[in-house]
mmCIF file of C-alpha atoms and ligand atoms in Angstrom:
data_model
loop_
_atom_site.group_PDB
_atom_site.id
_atom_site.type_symbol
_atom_site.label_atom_id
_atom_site.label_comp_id
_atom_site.label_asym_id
_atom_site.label_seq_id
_atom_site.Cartn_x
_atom_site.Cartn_y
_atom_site.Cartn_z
ATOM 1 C CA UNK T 12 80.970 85.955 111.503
ATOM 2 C CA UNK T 13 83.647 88.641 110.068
ATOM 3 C CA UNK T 14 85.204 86.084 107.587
ATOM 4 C CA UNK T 15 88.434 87.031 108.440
ATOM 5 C CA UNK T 16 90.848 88.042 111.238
ATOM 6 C CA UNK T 17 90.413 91.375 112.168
ATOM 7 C CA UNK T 18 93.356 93.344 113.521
ATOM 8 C CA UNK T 19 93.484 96.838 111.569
ATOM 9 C CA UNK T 20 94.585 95.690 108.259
ATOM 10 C CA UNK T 21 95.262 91.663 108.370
ATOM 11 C CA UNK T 22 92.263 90.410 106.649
ATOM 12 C CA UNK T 23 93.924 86.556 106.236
ATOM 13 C CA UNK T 24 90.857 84.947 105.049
ATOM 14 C CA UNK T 25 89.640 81.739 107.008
ATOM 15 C CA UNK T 26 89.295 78.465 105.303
ATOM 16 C CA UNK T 27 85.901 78.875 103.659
ATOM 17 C CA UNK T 28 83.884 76.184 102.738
ATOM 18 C CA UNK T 29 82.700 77.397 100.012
ATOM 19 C CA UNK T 30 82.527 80.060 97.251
ATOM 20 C CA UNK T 31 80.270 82.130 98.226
ATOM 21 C CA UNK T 32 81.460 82.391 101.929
ATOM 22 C CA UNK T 33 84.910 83.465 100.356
ATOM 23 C CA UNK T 34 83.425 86.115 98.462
ATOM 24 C CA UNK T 35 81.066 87.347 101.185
ATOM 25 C CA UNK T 36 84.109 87.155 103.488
ATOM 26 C CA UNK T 37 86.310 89.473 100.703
ATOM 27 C CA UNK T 38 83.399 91.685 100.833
ATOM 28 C CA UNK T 39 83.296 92.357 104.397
ATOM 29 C CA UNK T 40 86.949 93.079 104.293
ATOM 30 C CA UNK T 41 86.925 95.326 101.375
ATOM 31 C CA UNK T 42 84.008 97.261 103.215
ATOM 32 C CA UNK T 43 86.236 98.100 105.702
ATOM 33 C CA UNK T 44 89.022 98.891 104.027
ATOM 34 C CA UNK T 45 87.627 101.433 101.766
ATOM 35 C CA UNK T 46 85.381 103.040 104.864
ATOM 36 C CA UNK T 47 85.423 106.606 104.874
ATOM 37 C CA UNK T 48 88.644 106.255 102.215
ATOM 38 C CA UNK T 49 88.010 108.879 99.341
ATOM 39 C CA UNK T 50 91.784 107.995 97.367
ATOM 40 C CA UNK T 51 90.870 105.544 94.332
ATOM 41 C CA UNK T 52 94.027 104.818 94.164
ATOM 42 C CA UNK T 53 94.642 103.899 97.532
ATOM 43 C CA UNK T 54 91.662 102.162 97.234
ATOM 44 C CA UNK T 55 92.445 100.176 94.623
ATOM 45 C CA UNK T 56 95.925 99.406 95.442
ATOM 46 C CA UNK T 57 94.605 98.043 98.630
ATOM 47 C CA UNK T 58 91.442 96.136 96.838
ATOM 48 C CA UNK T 59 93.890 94.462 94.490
ATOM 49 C CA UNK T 60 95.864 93.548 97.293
ATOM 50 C CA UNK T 61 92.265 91.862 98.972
ATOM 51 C CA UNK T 62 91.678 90.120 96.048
ATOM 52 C CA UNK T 63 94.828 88.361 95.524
ATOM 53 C CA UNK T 64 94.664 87.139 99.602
ATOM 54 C CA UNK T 65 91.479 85.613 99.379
ATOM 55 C CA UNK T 66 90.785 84.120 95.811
ATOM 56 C CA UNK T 67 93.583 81.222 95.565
ATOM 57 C CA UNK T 68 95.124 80.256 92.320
ATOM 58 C CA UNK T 69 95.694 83.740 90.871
ATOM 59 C CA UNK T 70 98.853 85.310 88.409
ATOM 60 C CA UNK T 71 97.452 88.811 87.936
ATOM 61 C CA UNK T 72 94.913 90.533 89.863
ATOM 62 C CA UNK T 73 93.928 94.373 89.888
ATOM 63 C CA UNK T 74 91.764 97.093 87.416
ATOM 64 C CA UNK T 75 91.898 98.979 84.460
ATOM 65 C CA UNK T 76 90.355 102.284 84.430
ATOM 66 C CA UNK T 77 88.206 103.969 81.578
ATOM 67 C CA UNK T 78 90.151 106.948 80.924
ATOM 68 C CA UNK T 79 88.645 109.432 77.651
ATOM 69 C CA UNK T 80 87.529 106.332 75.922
ATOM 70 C CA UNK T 81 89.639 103.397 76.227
ATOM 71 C CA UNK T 82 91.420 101.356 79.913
ATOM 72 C CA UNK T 83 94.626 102.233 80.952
ATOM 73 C CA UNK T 84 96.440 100.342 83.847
ATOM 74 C CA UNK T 85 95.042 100.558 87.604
ATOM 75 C CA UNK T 86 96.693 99.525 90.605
ATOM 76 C CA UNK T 87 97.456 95.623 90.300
ATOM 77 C CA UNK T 88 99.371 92.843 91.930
ATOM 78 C CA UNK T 89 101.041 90.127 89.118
ATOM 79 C CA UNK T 90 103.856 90.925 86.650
ATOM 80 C CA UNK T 91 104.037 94.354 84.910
ATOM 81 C CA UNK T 92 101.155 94.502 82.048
ATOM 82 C CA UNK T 93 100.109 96.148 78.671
ATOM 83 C CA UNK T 94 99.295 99.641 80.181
ATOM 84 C CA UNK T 95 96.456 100.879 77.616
ATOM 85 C CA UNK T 96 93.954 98.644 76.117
ATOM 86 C CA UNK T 97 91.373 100.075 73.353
ATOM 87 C CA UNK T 98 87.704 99.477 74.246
ATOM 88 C CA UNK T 99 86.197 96.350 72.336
ATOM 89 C CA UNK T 100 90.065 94.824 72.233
ATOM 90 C CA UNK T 101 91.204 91.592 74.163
ATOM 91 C CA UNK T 102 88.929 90.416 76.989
ATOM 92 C CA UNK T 103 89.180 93.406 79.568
ATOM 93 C CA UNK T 104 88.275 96.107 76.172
ATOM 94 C CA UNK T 105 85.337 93.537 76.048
ATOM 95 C CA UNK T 106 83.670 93.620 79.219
ATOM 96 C CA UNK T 107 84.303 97.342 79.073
ATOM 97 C CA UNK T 108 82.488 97.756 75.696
ATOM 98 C CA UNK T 109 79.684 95.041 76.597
ATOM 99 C CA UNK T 110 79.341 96.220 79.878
ATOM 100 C CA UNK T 111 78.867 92.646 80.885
ATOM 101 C CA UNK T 112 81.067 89.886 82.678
ATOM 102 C CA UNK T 113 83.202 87.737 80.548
ATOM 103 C CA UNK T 114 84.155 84.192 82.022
ATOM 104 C CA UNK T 115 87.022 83.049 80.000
ATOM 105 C CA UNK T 116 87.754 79.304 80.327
ATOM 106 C CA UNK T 117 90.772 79.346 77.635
ATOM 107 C CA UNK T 118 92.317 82.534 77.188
ATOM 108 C CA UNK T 119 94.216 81.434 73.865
ATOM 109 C CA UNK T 120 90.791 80.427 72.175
ATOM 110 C CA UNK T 121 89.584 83.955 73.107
ATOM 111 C CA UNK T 122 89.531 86.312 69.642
ATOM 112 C CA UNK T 123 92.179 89.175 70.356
ATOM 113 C CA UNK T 124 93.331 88.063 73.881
ATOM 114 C CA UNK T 125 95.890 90.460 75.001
ATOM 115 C CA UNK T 126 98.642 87.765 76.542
ATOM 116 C CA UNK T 127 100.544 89.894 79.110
ATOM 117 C CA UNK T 128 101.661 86.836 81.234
ATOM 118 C CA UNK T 129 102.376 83.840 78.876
ATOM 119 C CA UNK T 130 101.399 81.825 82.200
ATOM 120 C CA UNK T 131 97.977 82.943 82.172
ATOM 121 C CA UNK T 132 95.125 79.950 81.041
ATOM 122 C CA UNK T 133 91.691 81.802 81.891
ATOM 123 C CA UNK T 134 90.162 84.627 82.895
ATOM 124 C CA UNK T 135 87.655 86.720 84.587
ATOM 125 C CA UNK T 136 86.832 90.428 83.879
ATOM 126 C CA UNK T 137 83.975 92.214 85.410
ATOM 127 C CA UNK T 138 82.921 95.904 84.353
ATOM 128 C CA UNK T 139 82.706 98.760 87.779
ATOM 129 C CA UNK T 140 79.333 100.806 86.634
ATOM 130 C CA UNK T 141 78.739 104.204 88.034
ATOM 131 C CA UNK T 142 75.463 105.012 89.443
ATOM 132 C CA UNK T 143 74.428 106.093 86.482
ATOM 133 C CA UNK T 144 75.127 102.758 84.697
ATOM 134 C CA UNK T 145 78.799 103.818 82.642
ATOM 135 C CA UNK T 146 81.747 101.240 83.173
ATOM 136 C CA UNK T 147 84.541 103.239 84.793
ATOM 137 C CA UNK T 148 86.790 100.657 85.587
ATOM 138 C CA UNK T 149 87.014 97.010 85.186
ATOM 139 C CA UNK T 150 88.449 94.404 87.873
ATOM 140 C CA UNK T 151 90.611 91.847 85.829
ATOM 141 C CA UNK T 152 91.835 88.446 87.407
ATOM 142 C CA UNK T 153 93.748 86.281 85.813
ATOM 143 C CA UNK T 154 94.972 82.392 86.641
ATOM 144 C CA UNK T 155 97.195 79.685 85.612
ATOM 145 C CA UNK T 156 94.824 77.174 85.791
ATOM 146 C CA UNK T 157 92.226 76.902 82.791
ATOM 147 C CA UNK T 158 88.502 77.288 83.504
ATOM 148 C CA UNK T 159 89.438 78.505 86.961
ATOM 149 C CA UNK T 160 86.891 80.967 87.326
ATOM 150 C CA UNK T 161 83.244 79.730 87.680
ATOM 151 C CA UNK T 162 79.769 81.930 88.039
ATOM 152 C CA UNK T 163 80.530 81.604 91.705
ATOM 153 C CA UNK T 164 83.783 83.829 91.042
ATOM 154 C CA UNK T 165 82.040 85.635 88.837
ATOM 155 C CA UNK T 166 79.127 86.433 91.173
ATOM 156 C CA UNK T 167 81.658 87.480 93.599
ATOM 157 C CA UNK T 168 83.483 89.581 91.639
ATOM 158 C CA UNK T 169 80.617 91.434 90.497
ATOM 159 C CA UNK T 170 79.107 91.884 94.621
ATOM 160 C CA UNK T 171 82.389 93.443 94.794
ATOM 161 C CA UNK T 172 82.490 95.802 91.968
ATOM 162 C CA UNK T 173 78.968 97.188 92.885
ATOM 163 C CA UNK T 174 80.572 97.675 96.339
ATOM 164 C CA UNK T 175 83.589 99.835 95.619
ATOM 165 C CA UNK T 176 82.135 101.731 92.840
ATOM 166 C CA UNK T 177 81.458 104.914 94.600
ATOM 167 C CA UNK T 178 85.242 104.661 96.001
ATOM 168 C CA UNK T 179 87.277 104.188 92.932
HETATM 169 N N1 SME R 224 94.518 89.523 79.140
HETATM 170 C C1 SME R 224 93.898 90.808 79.194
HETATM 171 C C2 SME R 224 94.880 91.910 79.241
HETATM 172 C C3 SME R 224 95.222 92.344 80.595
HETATM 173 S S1 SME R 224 96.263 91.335 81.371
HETATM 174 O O1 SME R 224 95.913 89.948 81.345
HETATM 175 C C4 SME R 224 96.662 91.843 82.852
HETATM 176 C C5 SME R 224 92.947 91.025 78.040
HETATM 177 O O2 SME R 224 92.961 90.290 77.065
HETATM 178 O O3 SME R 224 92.175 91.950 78.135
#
């Protein structure tokens, strides 16, 4: 079972029954989309892309990259956002400091969220770790809905990070 339709790159996701077949199903696709692909860019331009097909009920998906020290803007799909982000500040500074997953159910009750699109209700941000264990990137998705995201998503989300790490 690919998990989606497979002619070159139309990954349309089939109707999962569940979670964890959607996320298994965006990690097949991103697999072979970043195959033998060295660009980050390209890679995440097209992973962002992935994202926002097969996890429904998003306004912003995409990264922000650890660049000397703090995140600054990575290829995304949503309205334009706030391009650099210190480390520790708003929820994507905080996974990047932590180093660990944050699942935010209400964005507004989060200490320092940084509101980019006033439509935004929750939020899930989950660090990209090197091989060596540093966060060089984090993969930020944002919804409308509040307390969209789940551990499911968040279990997803982090299969996928540990699979494109070597190709951002
Ligand atoms: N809300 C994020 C900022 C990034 S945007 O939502 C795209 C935060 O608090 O880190």
């Amino acid at each position: 079972v690919l998990g989606y339709a497979n002619a070159m790159y139309d990954f349309t996701p089939d109707a999962f029954a569940t979670p964890e077949q959607r996320y298994a199903g965006l990690c097949d696709a991103a697999r072979a989309l970043i195959a033998g692909e060295p660009d980050a860019v390209a890679n995440m331009a097209n992973l962002a892309a992935l994202i926002w097909q097969f996890v429904p009920d998003l306004n912003w998906a995409g990264f922000y990259r650890m660049v000397e020290g703090g995140l600054v803007l990575g290829p995304f799909i949503g309205k334009p956002a706030c391009i650099r982000i210190p480390l520790g500040q708003g929820v994507c500074g905080a996974a990047a400091a932590s180093g660990e997953t944050q699942l935010v159910a209400d964005v507004h009750a989060f200490p320092g969220h940084i509101a980019c699109d006033a439509a935004s209700a929750s939020e899930l941000v989950v660090p990209v770790k090197s091989a060596t264990g540093k966060v060089i990137a984090v993969i930020d998705l944002d919804s409308p809905l509040s307390a969209r995201f789940g551990p499911d998503d968040a279990a997803g989300i982090e299969a996928l990070a540990a699979l494109i790490s070597s190709a951002i």
